[in-house]
C-alpha positions as semicolon CSV with decimal commas, in nm:
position;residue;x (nm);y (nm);z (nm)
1;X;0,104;-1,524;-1,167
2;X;0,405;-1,489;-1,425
3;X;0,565;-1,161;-1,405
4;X;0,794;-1,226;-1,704
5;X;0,599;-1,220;-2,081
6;X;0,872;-1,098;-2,247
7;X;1,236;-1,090;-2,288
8;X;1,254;-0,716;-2,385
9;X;1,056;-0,472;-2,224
10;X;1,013;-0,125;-2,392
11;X;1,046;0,204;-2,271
12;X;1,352;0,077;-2,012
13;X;1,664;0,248;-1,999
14;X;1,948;-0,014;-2,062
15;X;2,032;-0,029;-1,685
16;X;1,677;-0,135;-1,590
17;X;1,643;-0,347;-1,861
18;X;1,966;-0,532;-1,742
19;X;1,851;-0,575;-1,376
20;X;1,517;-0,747;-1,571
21;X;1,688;-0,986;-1,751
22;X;1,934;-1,092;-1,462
23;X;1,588;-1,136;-1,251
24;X;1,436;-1,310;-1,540
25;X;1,734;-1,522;-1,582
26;X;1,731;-1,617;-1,204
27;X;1,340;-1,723;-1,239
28;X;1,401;-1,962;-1,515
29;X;1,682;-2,094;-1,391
30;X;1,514;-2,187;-1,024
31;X;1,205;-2,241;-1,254
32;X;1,358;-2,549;-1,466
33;X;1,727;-2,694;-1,317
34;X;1,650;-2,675;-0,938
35;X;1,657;-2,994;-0,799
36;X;1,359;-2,938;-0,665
37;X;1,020;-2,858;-0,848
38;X;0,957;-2,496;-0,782
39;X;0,609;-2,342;-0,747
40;X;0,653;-2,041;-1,008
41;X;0,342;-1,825;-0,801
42;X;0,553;-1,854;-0,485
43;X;0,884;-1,755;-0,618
44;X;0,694;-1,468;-0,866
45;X;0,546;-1,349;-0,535
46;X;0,881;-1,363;-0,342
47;X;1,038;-1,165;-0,577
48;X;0,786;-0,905;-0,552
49;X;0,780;-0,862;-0,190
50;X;1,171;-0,851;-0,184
51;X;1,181;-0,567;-0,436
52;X;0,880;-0,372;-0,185
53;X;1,060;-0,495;0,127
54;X;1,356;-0,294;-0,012
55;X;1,187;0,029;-0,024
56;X;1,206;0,015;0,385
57;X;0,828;0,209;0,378
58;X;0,599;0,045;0,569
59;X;0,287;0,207;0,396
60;X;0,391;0,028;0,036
61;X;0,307;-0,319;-0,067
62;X;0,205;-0,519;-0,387
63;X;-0,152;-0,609;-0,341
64;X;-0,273;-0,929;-0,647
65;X;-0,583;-0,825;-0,913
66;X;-0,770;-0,963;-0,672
67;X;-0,687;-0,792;-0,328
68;X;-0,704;-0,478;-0,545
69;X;-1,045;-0,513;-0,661
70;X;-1,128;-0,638;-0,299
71;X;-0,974;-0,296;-0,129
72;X;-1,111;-0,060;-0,412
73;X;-1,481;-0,225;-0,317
74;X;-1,368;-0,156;0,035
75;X;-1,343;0,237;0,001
76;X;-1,529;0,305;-0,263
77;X;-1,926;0,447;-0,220
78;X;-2,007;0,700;0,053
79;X;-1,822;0,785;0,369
80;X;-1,959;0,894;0,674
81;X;-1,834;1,122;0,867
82;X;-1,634;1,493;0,916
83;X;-1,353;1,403;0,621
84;X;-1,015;1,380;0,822
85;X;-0,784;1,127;0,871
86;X;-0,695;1,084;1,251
87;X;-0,435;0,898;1,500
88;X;-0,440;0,836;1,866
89;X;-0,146;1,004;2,048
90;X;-0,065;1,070;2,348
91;X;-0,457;0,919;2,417
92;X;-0,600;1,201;2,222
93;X;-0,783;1,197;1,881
94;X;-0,550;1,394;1,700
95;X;-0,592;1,505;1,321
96;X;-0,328;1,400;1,089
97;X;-0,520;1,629;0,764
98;X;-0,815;1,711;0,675
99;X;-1,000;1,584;0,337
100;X;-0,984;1,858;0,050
101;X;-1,359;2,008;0,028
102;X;-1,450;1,796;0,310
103;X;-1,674;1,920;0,637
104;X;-1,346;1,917;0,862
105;X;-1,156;2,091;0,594
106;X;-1,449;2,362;0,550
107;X;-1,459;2,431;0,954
108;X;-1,109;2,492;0,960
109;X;-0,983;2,178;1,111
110;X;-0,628;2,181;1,089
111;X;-0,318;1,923;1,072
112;X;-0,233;1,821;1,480
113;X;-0,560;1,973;1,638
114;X;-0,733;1,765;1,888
115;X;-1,043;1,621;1,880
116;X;-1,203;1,643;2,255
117;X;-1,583;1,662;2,185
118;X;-1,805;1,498;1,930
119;X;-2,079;1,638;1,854
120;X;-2,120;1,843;2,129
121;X;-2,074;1,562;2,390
122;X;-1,724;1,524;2,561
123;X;-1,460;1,217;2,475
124;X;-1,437;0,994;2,763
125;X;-1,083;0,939;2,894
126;X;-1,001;0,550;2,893
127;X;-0,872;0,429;3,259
């Protein structure tokens, strides 16, 4: 993986494009006068996950070609289901939101209702 093709990137305001060249910079330097034979994968990929780290959200990361072909295989086709997206709180089934156009959306499932019965039959409570 080599993040850096070229020296001058277009399109970048000359702030950004500074902050590229100083990382750029960095990488060849630990690249070719460390005194120690650097992988360039590992330090591409440490550089990446420092810049993500520093967006503090814990729902962003930097997935490779490869984990992104590998996750978009993983949700793509059909879904089962009544189209929400739900959490356990408080040990409930709550929903977070319903799908646009999906089943839960068209029965007017709403953002923080509770789920207590599926399909007509109640949820257990876990002891």
């Amino acid at each position: 993986m080599h993040i850096f093709y070229k020296s001058k990137i277009s399109g970048l305001n000359k702030t950004d494009q500074a902050n590229l060249n100083k990382i750029e910079n960095v990488y060849k330097i630990l690249n070719s006068d460390y005194y120690k034979k650097q992988n360039s994968d590992k330090l591409s990929k440490a550089a990446i996950d420092g810049m993500v780290k520093e967006l503090k959200d814990p729902y962003s990361e930097y997935l490779t070609k490869e984990q992104t072909k590998s996750f978009n295989e993983g949700v793509s086709g059909d879904f089962v289901g009544i189209g929400a997206e739900m959490q356990k709180k408080n040990d409930q089934i709550m929903v977070t939101s319903p799908m646009k156009g999906s089943p839960a959306e068209r029965a007017g499932i709403r953002p923080k209702d509770v789920i207590t019965k599926v399909n007509g039959n109640q949820l257990k409570e876990k002891h």
